Coordinates of C-alpha atoms and ligand atoms in Angstrom, one line a residue:
M753 CA 15.0 13.2 17.1
S754 CA 12.6 11.9 14.5
V755 CA 8.9 11.7 15.5
I756 CA 6.4 10.0 13.3
L757 CA 2.7 10.1 14.1
G758 CA 0.7 7.3 12.5
I759 CA -3.1 7.3 12.2
N760 CA -6.0 5.2 11.0
T761 CA -9.0 7.3 10.3
F762 CA -12.4 7.1 8.7
H763 CA -12.0 3.3 8.7
A764 CA -12.9 0.8 11.4
G765 CA -10.6 0.7 14.3
A766 CA -9.5 4.4 14.2
S767 CA -6.2 4.7 16.1
A768 CA -3.0 6.6 16.6
A769 CA 0.6 5.7 17.2
V770 CA 3.8 7.6 17.8
I771 CA 7.3 6.3 16.9
I772 CA 10.4 8.0 18.0
D773 CA 13.7 7.3 16.1
G774 CA 12.1 4.2 14.6
E775 CA 10.8 2.8 17.8
P776 CA 7.1 2.8 18.7
V777 CA 6.5 4.3 22.1
V778 CA 2.7 4.5 22.3
A779 CA -0.3 3.2 20.3
L780 CA -4.0 3.6 21.2
A781 CA -7.3 2.7 19.6
E782 CA -9.9 5.5 19.7
E783 CA -12.6 3.1 20.9
R784 CA -10.8 2.7 24.3
L785 CA -11.1 6.5 24.8
N786 CA -14.4 7.4 23.3
R787 CA -16.0 4.0 24.2
V788 CA -17.5 3.4 20.8
K789 CA -16.6 -0.1 19.7
Y790 CA -14.6 -0.2 16.4
F791 CA -15.0 3.5 16.1
A792 CA -14.5 4.5 12.5
G793 CA -14.3 8.3 12.7
F794 CA -11.3 10.6 13.3
P795 CA -9.0 9.4 16.2
K796 CA -8.7 12.8 17.9
L797 CA -8.5 11.6 21.5
S798 CA -5.9 8.9 20.7
I799 CA -3.7 11.4 18.8
L800 CA -3.8 13.8 21.7
R801 CA -3.3 11.1 24.3
C802 CA -0.4 9.5 22.3
L803 CA 1.4 12.8 22.2
E804 CA 0.8 13.4 25.9
I805 CA 2.1 9.9 26.9
A806 CA 5.1 10.4 24.6
G807 CA 5.7 13.9 26.2
L808 CA 5.4 15.6 22.9
T809 CA 3.4 18.4 21.2
F810 CA 2.4 18.8 17.5
A811 CA 5.5 21.0 17.1
D812 CA 7.7 17.9 17.7
V813 CA 6.1 15.8 15.0
N814 CA 8.3 15.5 11.8
A815 CA 6.0 13.2 9.8
A816 CA 2.4 12.1 9.9
A817 CA 1.3 9.0 8.1
V818 CA -2.2 7.5 7.4
G819 CA -2.9 4.0 6.3
R820 CA -5.0 4.9 3.3
D821 CA -4.2 6.2 -0.2
S822 CA -7.1 7.1 -2.4
S823 CA -4.8 7.2 -5.5
A824 CA -3.7 3.6 -4.9
N825 CA -5.1 1.1 -7.4
L826 CA -7.0 3.9 -9.1
H827 CA -7.1 2.0 -12.4
K828 CA -9.0 -0.8 -10.7
K829 CA -11.4 1.6 -9.1
L830 CA -12.1 3.3 -12.5
E831 CA -12.5 -0.1 -14.2
F832 CA -15.1 -1.0 -11.5
A833 CA -16.9 2.3 -11.9
L834 CA -17.1 2.0 -15.7
R835 CA -18.4 -1.6 -15.4
N836 CA -21.1 -0.4 -12.9
P837 CA -22.6 2.8 -14.4
S838 CA -25.2 3.0 -11.7
K839 CA -22.4 3.4 -9.2
L840 CA -20.6 6.2 -11.1
L841 CA -22.1 9.1 -9.1
N842 CA -21.4 7.3 -5.9
F843 CA -17.9 6.6 -7.0
A844 CA -17.3 10.3 -7.9
R845 CA -18.7 11.3 -4.5
M846 CA -16.5 8.9 -2.6
R847 CA -13.5 9.9 -4.6
S848 CA -13.9 13.6 -3.7
K849 CA -14.5 12.7 -0.1
S850 CA -11.4 10.5 -0.1
K851 CA -9.3 13.4 -1.5
T852 CA -10.4 15.5 1.5
F853 CA -9.1 12.7 3.8
D854 CA -5.8 12.7 1.9
D855 CA -5.0 16.2 2.9
L856 CA -3.8 15.0 6.2
K857 CA -2.4 18.2 7.5
S858 CA -5.7 20.1 7.0
L859 CA -7.6 17.2 8.5
I860 CA -5.5 17.0 11.6
A861 CA -5.5 20.8 12.0
S862 CA -9.3 21.1 11.8
E863 CA -10.1 18.0 13.8
C864 CA -7.6 18.8 16.6
D865 CA -8.3 22.5 16.6
I866 CA -4.8 23.5 15.7
D867 CA -3.6 26.3 13.4
K868 CA -2.5 24.5 10.2
E869 CA 0.4 26.9 9.9
K870 CA 1.9 25.5 13.1
L871 CA 2.1 22.0 11.8
N872 CA 5.5 21.5 10.2
F873 CA 5.4 17.9 9.5
K874 CA 5.5 16.1 6.1
T875 CA 2.5 13.9 5.4
Y876 CA 2.4 10.5 3.8
N877 CA -0.5 8.4 2.5
I878 CA 0.4 4.7 2.7
E879 CA -1.7 2.2 0.8
H880 CA -3.9 0.2 3.2
H881 CA -2.4 -3.2 2.6
L882 CA 1.2 -1.8 2.6
A883 CA 0.5 -0.4 6.0
H884 CA -1.0 -3.7 7.2
T885 CA 2.1 -5.5 5.9
A886 CA 4.5 -3.0 7.5
S887 CA 2.6 -3.4 10.9
A888 CA 3.7 -7.0 11.0
Y889 CA 7.0 -7.2 9.1
F890 CA 8.5 -4.1 10.8
A891 CA 7.5 -5.6 14.2
S892 CA 9.2 -8.9 13.5
G893 CA 12.8 -8.0 13.8
W894 CA 13.5 -10.3 10.9
E895 CA 15.7 -9.3 8.0
K896 CA 13.6 -11.2 5.4
C897 CA 10.3 -13.0 5.2
A898 CA 7.2 -13.5 3.1
G899 CA 4.3 -11.1 3.8
I900 CA 0.6 -11.6 3.5
T901 CA -2.4 -9.4 4.3
I902 CA -6.0 -10.6 4.1
D903 CA -9.1 -8.6 5.1
G904 CA -12.5 -7.3 3.9
S905 CA -11.1 -4.5 1.8
G906 CA -8.9 -1.4 1.9
D907 CA -7.9 0.8 -1.0
F908 CA -9.8 -1.6 -3.2
V909 CA -7.7 -4.6 -2.3
S910 CA -8.5 -7.6 -0.1
C911 CA -5.2 -9.5 -0.2
L912 CA -1.6 -8.6 -0.8
L913 CA 1.3 -11.0 -1.1
S914 CA 4.8 -9.4 -0.6
D915 CA 8.4 -10.1 -0.4
C916 CA 9.8 -8.4 2.6
E917 CA 13.6 -7.8 2.9
G918 CA 15.6 -5.3 4.8
A919 CA 13.8 -1.9 4.7
D920 CA 11.6 -2.8 1.8
I921 CA 8.3 -4.4 1.1
K922 CA 7.9 -5.5 -2.5
P923 CA 4.3 -6.1 -3.5
L924 CA 4.0 -9.3 -5.6
Q925 CA 0.3 -9.8 -6.1
R926 CA -3.0 -8.1 -5.1
I927 CA -6.5 -9.5 -5.1
F928 CA -9.0 -6.7 -5.8
V929 CA -12.5 -6.3 -4.5
P930 CA -15.2 -7.6 -4.8
H931 CA -13.2 -10.8 -4.3
S932 CA -12.5 -11.0 -0.6
L933 CA -12.2 -13.7 2.0
G934 CA -13.1 -11.1 4.7
T935 CA -16.3 -10.1 2.9
L936 CA -17.2 -13.8 2.5
Y937 CA -16.8 -14.4 6.2
T938 CA -18.9 -11.3 7.1
A939 CA -21.7 -12.2 4.7
V940 CA -22.1 -15.7 6.2
C941 CA -21.9 -14.3 9.7
Q942 CA -24.8 -12.0 8.7
F943 CA -26.8 -14.9 7.4
I944 CA -26.5 -16.9 10.6
G945 CA -27.6 -13.9 12.7
Y946 CA -24.3 -12.2 13.6
P947 CA -24.7 -9.0 11.6
K948 CA -22.5 -6.6 13.5
Y949 CA -19.1 -5.5 12.4
G950 CA -16.6 -7.6 14.3
D951 CA -18.9 -10.6 15.0
E952 CA -16.6 -12.9 13.0
G953 CA -14.8 -14.3 16.0
K954 CA -18.1 -15.5 17.5
V955 CA -18.9 -17.5 14.3
M956 CA -15.3 -18.9 14.4
G957 CA -16.2 -20.2 17.9
L958 CA -19.5 -21.7 16.7
A959 CA -17.9 -23.6 13.8
P960 CA -16.6 -26.6 15.7
L961 CA -20.2 -27.3 16.9
G962 CA -21.3 -28.0 13.3
T963 CA -20.7 -30.9 10.9
D964 CA -19.6 -31.1 7.3
V965 CA -23.0 -30.7 5.5
Y966 CA -22.4 -27.7 3.3
S967 CA -19.1 -28.2 1.7
E968 CA -20.7 -28.6 -1.7
F969 CA -22.5 -25.2 -1.3
F970 CA -19.3 -23.5 -0.2
E971 CA -17.4 -24.9 -3.1
K972 CA -19.9 -23.2 -5.4
I973 CA -19.7 -19.7 -3.9
L974 CA -15.9 -19.5 -4.3
K975 CA -13.9 -20.4 -7.4
Q976 CA -10.2 -21.4 -7.4
T977 CA -8.0 -19.2 -9.6
S978 CA -4.3 -18.9 -10.3
K979 CA -4.2 -15.8 -8.0
G980 CA -6.1 -17.7 -5.3
F981 CA -9.8 -17.4 -5.5
E982 CA -12.8 -15.4 -6.8
L983 CA -16.2 -15.0 -5.2
N984 CA -19.2 -16.2 -7.3
H985 CA -21.2 -13.0 -7.7
E986 CA -24.5 -14.9 -8.0
Y987 CA -24.4 -15.6 -4.2
F988 CA -23.7 -12.0 -3.2
L989 CA -25.4 -8.6 -3.7
P990 CA -23.3 -6.1 -5.6
F991 CA -21.3 -4.6 -2.7
G992 CA -20.5 -1.2 -4.3
A993 CA -17.1 0.5 -4.1
N994 CA -17.4 0.5 -0.3
Q995 CA -17.7 -3.3 -0.2
G996 CA -21.1 -3.1 1.6
M997 CA -19.8 -1.0 4.5
E998 CA -20.7 2.4 5.7
I999 CA -19.8 4.7 8.6
N1000 CA -22.7 6.4 10.3
D1001 CA -22.7 9.8 12.0
A1002 CA -21.7 8.3 15.3
G1003 CA -18.6 6.8 13.7
E1004 CA -20.0 3.2 13.9
M1005 CA -19.6 0.7 11.1
I1006 CA -22.8 -0.3 9.4
V1007 CA -22.7 -3.5 7.3
H1008 CA -25.4 -3.7 4.6
R1009 CA -26.8 -7.1 3.6
L1010 CA -24.2 -8.9 1.6
Y1011 CA -25.7 -12.3 0.6
S1012 CA -28.1 -12.7 -2.4
D1013 CA -31.5 -14.3 -2.7
L1014 CA -29.9 -17.3 -4.3
F1015 CA -27.9 -17.8 -1.1
V1016 CA -31.3 -17.9 0.8
K1017 CA -32.9 -20.1 -1.8
E1018 CA -30.2 -22.7 -1.3
L1019 CA -29.7 -22.5 2.5
G1020 CA -33.2 -21.4 3.7
E1021 CA -34.2 -18.3 5.6
P1022 CA -31.5 -16.5 7.5
R1023 CA -31.4 -16.7 11.3
E1024 CA -32.9 -13.8 13.1
K1025 CA -30.5 -12.4 15.8
Y1026 CA -31.2 -13.6 19.3
T1027 CA -33.2 -16.6 18.2
E1028 CA -32.2 -20.1 18.9
I1029 CA -29.1 -21.3 17.0
T1030 CA -30.2 -24.4 15.0
Q1031 CA -28.0 -27.3 13.7
R1032 CA -28.3 -25.6 10.3
D1033 CA -26.6 -22.5 11.6
K1034 CA -23.8 -24.5 13.3
D1035 CA -23.3 -26.5 10.1
V1036 CA -23.1 -23.3 8.0
A1037 CA -20.5 -21.9 10.4
F1038 CA -18.6 -25.1 10.1
G1039 CA -18.7 -25.0 6.3
L1040 CA -17.6 -21.3 6.3
Q1041 CA -14.6 -21.8 8.6
R1042 CA -13.6 -24.9 6.5
V1043 CA -13.7 -23.1 3.2
F1044 CA -12.0 -20.1 4.7
E1045 CA -9.2 -22.2 5.9
K1046 CA -8.9 -24.0 2.5
Y1047 CA -8.3 -20.6 0.7
Y1048 CA -6.2 -19.2 3.6
M1049 CA -3.8 -22.1 3.1
R1050 CA -4.0 -21.8 -0.7
L1051 CA -2.9 -18.1 -0.5
L1052 CA -0.2 -19.0 2.0
N1053 CA 1.0 -21.8 -0.3
L1054 CA 1.0 -19.5 -3.3
L1055 CA 3.0 -17.0 -1.4
H1056 CA 5.5 -19.6 -0.4
E1057 CA 6.0 -20.5 -4.0
K1058 CA 6.9 -16.9 -4.7
V1059 CA 8.9 -16.3 -1.5
P1060 CA 10.3 -19.6 -0.2
S1061 CA 11.0 -18.6 3.3
E1062 CA 9.9 -20.4 6.5
R1063 CA 8.9 -17.1 8.0
V1064 CA 5.7 -15.2 7.2
S1065 CA 4.4 -11.9 8.6
M1066 CA 0.6 -11.7 8.5
A1067 CA -1.9 -8.9 9.0
G1068 CA -5.4 -7.8 8.1
G1069 CA -8.7 -8.7 9.9
C1070 CA -8.5 -12.3 8.6
A1071 CA -5.2 -12.8 10.4
L1072 CA -7.2 -12.6 13.6
N1073 CA -8.6 -16.0 12.6
S1074 CA -6.5 -17.8 15.2
V1075 CA -7.9 -21.3 14.3
A1076 CA -6.5 -20.9 10.7
N1077 CA -3.3 -19.5 12.1
G1078 CA -2.7 -22.5 14.3
K1079 CA -3.3 -24.9 11.3
A1080 CA -1.1 -22.8 9.0
L1081 CA 1.9 -23.9 10.9
I1082 CA 1.0 -27.5 10.1
E1083 CA -0.6 -27.2 6.6
T1084 CA 1.8 -24.8 4.9
P1085 CA 5.6 -24.7 4.6
F1086 CA 5.7 -21.7 7.0
R1087 CA 7.1 -22.5 10.4
E1088 CA 7.2 -19.0 12.0
T1089 CA 4.5 -16.4 11.9
C1090 CA 4.8 -12.8 13.0
I1091 CA 1.3 -11.3 13.7
Q1092 CA 1.3 -8.2 15.8
P1093 CA -1.7 -8.0 18.2
A1094 CA -3.5 -5.2 16.3
A1095 CA -3.7 -7.3 13.1
G1096 CA -6.9 -5.6 12.1
D1097 CA -7.4 -2.1 10.9
D1098 CA -6.5 -0.5 14.3
G1099 CA -2.9 -1.7 13.4
L1100 CA -2.8 0.6 10.4
A1101 CA -1.7 3.6 12.5
L1102 CA 1.4 1.7 13.7
G1103 CA 2.0 0.1 10.2
A1104 CA 1.8 3.4 8.3
A1105 CA 4.3 5.0 10.8
L1106 CA 6.6 2.0 10.6
Y1107 CA 6.5 2.1 6.8
V1108 CA 7.5 5.7 6.7
S1109 CA 10.3 5.2 9.2
N1110 CA 11.7 2.0 7.5
S1111 CA 10.9 2.1 3.8
L1112 CA 10.6 5.8 3.0
L1113 CA 12.9 7.6 5.4
K1114 CA 15.2 4.7 5.8
E1115 CA 15.8 5.5 9.4
G1116 CA 17.6 2.1 9.8
K1117 CA 16.0 1.0 13.1
R1118 CA 14.8 -2.6 13.1
W1119 CA 12.2 -3.0 15.8
T1120 CA 11.1 -6.3 17.4
M1121 CA 7.8 -6.1 19.2
E1122 CA 8.4 -7.9 22.5
N1123 CA 5.0 -7.2 24.1
S1124 CA 1.7 -5.5 23.3
Y1125 CA 1.8 -3.0 26.2
L1126 CA 1.9 0.3 24.2
G1127 CA -1.1 2.0 25.9
D1128 CA -2.2 4.0 28.9
E1129 CA -0.7 3.6 32.3
Y1130 CA -1.8 5.0 35.7
S1131 CA 0.2 5.5 38.9
D1132 CA -0.9 4.2 42.3
T1133 CA -1.6 7.8 43.3
V1134 CA -4.1 8.2 40.5
V1135 CA -5.7 4.8 41.3
K1136 CA -6.0 5.6 45.0
T1137 CA -7.8 8.8 44.3
E1138 CA -10.3 7.0 42.1
L1139 CA -10.8 4.2 44.7
D1140 CA -11.4 6.9 47.4
K1141 CA -13.8 8.7 45.1
Y1142 CA -15.9 5.5 44.8
K1143 CA -15.5 4.8 48.5
I1144 CA -14.1 1.3 47.8
A1145 CA -12.4 -0.5 50.6
Y1146 CA -8.9 -1.7 49.7
K1147 CA -5.7 -3.1 51.1
K1148 CA -2.4 -1.8 49.6
L1149 CA -0.1 -4.7 49.2
E1150 CA 3.6 -5.3 48.3
R1151 CA 4.2 -7.2 45.0
E1152 CA 4.6 -10.6 46.6
E1153 CA 1.6 -10.2 48.9
L1154 CA -0.5 -9.0 45.9
I1155 CA 0.5 -12.1 43.9
D1156 CA -0.2 -14.4 46.9
A1157 CA -3.6 -12.9 47.7
T1158 CA -4.7 -12.9 44.1
T1159 CA -3.7 -16.5 43.4
D1160 CA -5.5 -17.6 46.5
E1161 CA -8.7 -16.0 45.2
I1162 CA -8.3 -17.6 41.8
K1163 CA -7.7 -20.9 43.4
N1164 CA -10.9 -20.6 45.4
G1165 CA -12.9 -20.0 42.3
N1166 CA -13.4 -16.3 42.6
V1167 CA -13.4 -14.0 39.6
I1168 CA -10.7 -11.3 39.5
G1169 CA -10.6 -7.9 37.7
W1170 CA -6.9 -7.4 37.0
F1171 CA -5.8 -3.9 36.0
Q1172 CA -2.0 -3.4 35.8
G1173 CA 0.6 -1.4 33.9
R1174 CA 0.2 -0.3 30.4
M1175 CA -2.9 -1.2 28.4
E1176 CA -2.6 -3.7 25.6
W1177 CA -2.5 -2.6 21.9
G1178 CA -4.9 -4.7 19.8
P1179 CA -8.2 -6.4 20.6
R1180 CA -6.9 -8.9 23.1
A1181 CA -6.5 -8.5 26.8
L1182 CA -3.1 -10.0 27.6
G1183 CA -2.7 -9.8 31.3
N1184 CA -2.9 -6.0 31.9
R1185 CA -6.7 -5.3 31.4
S1186 CA -7.9 -8.8 32.1
I1187 CA -10.5 -10.7 34.0
L1188 CA -8.9 -13.8 35.5
A1189 CA -10.3 -17.1 36.8
H1190 CA -9.4 -20.7 37.6
P1191 CA -9.2 -22.6 34.2
G1192 CA -10.5 -25.8 35.7
F1193 CA -12.9 -24.8 38.4
P1194 CA -16.3 -26.6 38.0
N1195 CA -18.7 -24.6 35.8
M1196 CA -16.3 -21.6 35.6
K1197 CA -17.4 -20.8 32.0
D1198 CA -21.0 -20.6 33.1
I1199 CA -20.2 -18.6 36.2
L1200 CA -18.2 -16.0 34.2
N1201 CA -21.0 -15.7 31.6
A1202 CA -23.8 -15.5 34.2
R1203 CA -22.0 -13.0 36.4
I1204 CA -20.1 -10.7 34.0
K1205 CA -19.5 -11.5 30.4
H1206 CA -23.0 -12.5 29.1
R1207 CA -21.4 -14.0 26.0
E1208 CA -22.8 -16.6 23.7
W1209 CA -22.8 -20.0 25.5
F1210 CA -20.7 -21.6 22.8
R1211 CA -17.8 -19.2 22.9
P1212 CA -14.7 -20.5 24.6
F1213 CA -12.6 -18.6 27.1
A1214 CA -8.8 -18.4 26.6
P1215 CA -5.9 -19.7 28.6
S1216 CA -2.7 -17.8 29.5
V1217 CA 0.1 -20.4 29.9
L1218 CA 3.7 -20.2 31.1
V1219 CA 5.7 -20.4 27.8
E1220 CA 8.0 -23.2 29.1
R1221 CA 5.0 -25.4 29.9
Q1222 CA 3.3 -24.9 26.5
T1223 CA 4.2 -28.2 25.1
D1224 CA 3.2 -30.1 28.2
I1225 CA -0.4 -28.9 27.5
F1226 CA -0.7 -28.1 23.8
E1227 CA 0.2 -30.2 20.8
Q1228 CA 2.0 -27.4 19.0
D1229 CA 5.1 -25.7 20.2
Y1230 CA 5.2 -22.3 18.4
P1231 CA 4.6 -19.6 21.0
S1232 CA 1.6 -17.3 20.7
P1233 CA 2.3 -14.2 22.9
F1234 CA -0.6 -12.3 21.4
M1235 CA -3.3 -15.0 21.6
L1236 CA -3.4 -15.4 17.9
H1237 CA -3.2 -19.2 17.4
V1238 CA -5.5 -22.0 18.4
Y1239 CA -3.9 -25.4 19.2
K1240 CA -5.2 -28.8 20.3
I1241 CA -5.0 -29.5 24.0
K1242 CA -3.4 -32.8 25.0
P1243 CA -5.9 -35.4 26.3
E1244 CA -4.5 -35.5 29.9
W1245 CA -5.2 -31.8 30.4
R1246 CA -8.6 -31.4 28.9
E1247 CA -10.6 -32.1 32.0
R1248 CA -8.2 -30.2 34.3
L1249 CA -8.7 -27.2 32.0
S1250 CA -12.5 -27.6 31.5
A1251 CA -13.2 -23.8 31.4
I1252 CA -10.9 -23.1 28.5
N1253 CA -11.1 -26.4 26.6
H1254 CA -13.4 -25.8 23.6
V1255 CA -15.8 -28.4 22.2
D1256 CA -13.1 -29.6 19.7
D1257 CA -10.5 -29.9 22.5
T1258 CA -8.6 -26.7 21.5
G1259 CA -7.6 -23.5 23.2
R1260 CA -6.7 -20.0 21.9
L1261 CA -3.6 -19.7 24.1
Q1262 CA -1.5 -16.8 25.2
T1263 CA 2.0 -17.9 26.0
V1264 CA 3.6 -15.8 28.7
A1265 CA 7.3 -15.3 29.0
R1266 CA 8.8 -13.5 32.0
N1267 CA 10.5 -10.8 30.0
E1268 CA 7.2 -10.0 28.3
N1269 CA 5.2 -9.4 31.5
P1270 CA 7.1 -10.2 34.7
L1271 CA 4.1 -9.5 37.1
Y1272 CA 1.6 -11.6 35.0
Y1273 CA 4.2 -14.4 34.6
D1274 CA 4.9 -14.5 38.3
L1275 CA 1.2 -14.6 39.1
I1276 CA 0.7 -17.7 36.8
K1277 CA 3.8 -19.2 38.3
K1278 CA 2.5 -18.8 41.8
F1279 CA -0.8 -20.3 40.8
E1280 CA 1.1 -23.3 39.4
T1281 CA 2.9 -23.7 42.7
K1282 CA -0.4 -23.8 44.5
T1283 CA -2.4 -25.9 42.1
G1284 CA 0.0 -27.7 39.7
I1285 CA -1.7 -25.9 36.8
P1286 CA 0.5 -23.4 34.9
V1287 CA -2.5 -21.8 33.3
I1288 CA -4.9 -19.0 34.2
L1289 CA -8.2 -18.3 32.4
N1290 CA -7.9 -14.8 30.8
T1291 CA -10.7 -12.9 29.3
S1292 CA -11.0 -9.2 28.5
F1293 CA -11.8 -6.7 31.3
N1294 CA -15.1 -5.4 30.1
E1295 CA -18.9 -6.0 30.0
N1296 CA -20.3 -5.6 26.5
E1297 CA -18.1 -2.5 25.9
P1298 CA -14.6 -1.7 24.7
I1299 CA -12.0 -3.1 27.1
V1300 CA -11.6 -0.8 30.2
C1301 CA -8.8 1.8 29.8
Q1302 CA -8.9 4.1 32.8
P1303 CA -9.1 3.1 36.5
F1304 CA -12.7 4.5 36.9
E1305 CA -13.9 2.3 34.1
A1306 CA -12.4 -0.8 35.8
I1307 CA -14.0 0.3 39.1
E1308 CA -17.4 0.8 37.6
C1309 CA -17.2 -2.6 35.8
F1310 CA -16.3 -4.2 39.2
L1311 CA -19.2 -2.5 41.0
R1312 CA -21.8 -3.1 38.3
T1313 CA -21.0 -6.8 37.7
K1314 CA -20.7 -9.8 40.1
M1315 CA -16.9 -9.7 40.0
D1316 CA -15.5 -10.8 43.4
V1317 CA -12.2 -9.0 43.5
L1318 CA -10.5 -6.1 41.9
V1319 CA -6.7 -5.9 41.8
I1320 CA -5.7 -2.5 40.5
G1321 CA -2.1 -1.4 40.7
S1322 CA -1.0 -2.2 44.3
F1323 CA -4.6 -2.2 45.6
F1324 CA -6.5 -5.3 46.5
C1325 CA -10.3 -4.8 46.7
K1326 CA -12.8 -7.5 47.7
K1327 CA -16.5 -7.1 47.6
A1328 CA -18.2 -7.0 51.0
G1329 CA -19.6 -10.4 52.0
K1330 CA -17.0 -12.3 50.0
D1331 CA -14.8 -13.1 52.9
Ligands
FE2_154 FE1 -7.8 -3.8 6.5

């Protein structure tokens, strides 16, 4: 038996994954266990929990891989340090710190309180963007495709184009920091009052509310080059070797100010957080998304010239830009995308392990990711104990009764906490840790926001749709099982799906096939039988916190919010006074 432990550590989205004989069996982000969003410290809890779920101990592990390699692209790092003498000391400090992280065995031993002598595994440092590429390509099941990764930065790179074939990923071109589409996006998010790490999705949702006012400005801050693009340094502060990011003692990501005074001079004062969003802010978001898409497509088109395939595997934080992903299938020659759900840095744990299995150890197993359910699972016995502890009234129902009762509640406009099976891998709730509601019930978006989610008013909620009904409702036919594409909604469905129809008549859909999630599929199917609508509104099961992982977190969220019903395992719980 070959056991590979993959980790992402001291980078946003700390995580762990275990693959056995080339097949991933469990993968977890640390934030779900320690409840610190985007946790960027060491993934101790997820390593231990992954081993426990896989039924293994450290003694069973043959190889450990981390998605970082401080010696990768060293020449570029040195070049940078020599060009920026004021940063030399900082560079030397970071380098010695990085070297500590590179001694993976010592790190795991000390962080997990294990005697290093008892760890018999080999260790591998996999360059950040190779691990990203592997996380997508080695989940595709394809024998050949083009590969692209785009993010803020990792191992001094923000974009990698690759030729993926068989067990090998051949890097073709790197874009080095400070030039970075991810950093550009984060900088503009900061400027319009979304300064937190991970706020980019909010601004993507704001963009369609704006108009095309700032295209000239955005054309100035990026320059087209033969490799793709460069940032105009006059509009940004010098980022430093850490690309403007830092990790604080609590393991949280801190983003320093990224935009320059010239940026402010030309666009006006930045928006303070929590203040009113003006038309200027909406227009800036529009301009940002538009220029991002332009260069996203440019990079994809350049890649296609180098690797003329119709298939592309994509990863890196920017590959979570589902609006750009939807358009890529129309505006580039690529016709199929493989993007695994943890496309951001949380996916590095899986990617590093898959790279070792496929490319280095040549284990010969080609894995196709069929669903995202690689996380924790709890039996009815455990759930019942928790419900009793909280003195929650429940009915235990058979599968068909459970589906019938739940769809009745959704049909009547109630809001359901839906906690089933194994937790999703990646940032999206995909029908196992989800809050469900009627996609066309009057004012459902406002109801959800007022009662539970408290999200920005402009952000859309997402639809889960039966895969075979996708083209009845959406204008594009390529399936999106991990909610990573935004497509136009056909005119005849827009009003019937008012709660998930965004201002530009689009939806960030999850297509649901029965083999991917039979229970969730059957639930939507039953809802369709009752209403004629093959769609359920699906948002993540949380309230301003990482998505719930354990039953008690779901129960506490149910009790603390104005959720009407909790369906957890076989148990159906309805709040008193809701009958
Ligand atoms: Fe990354």
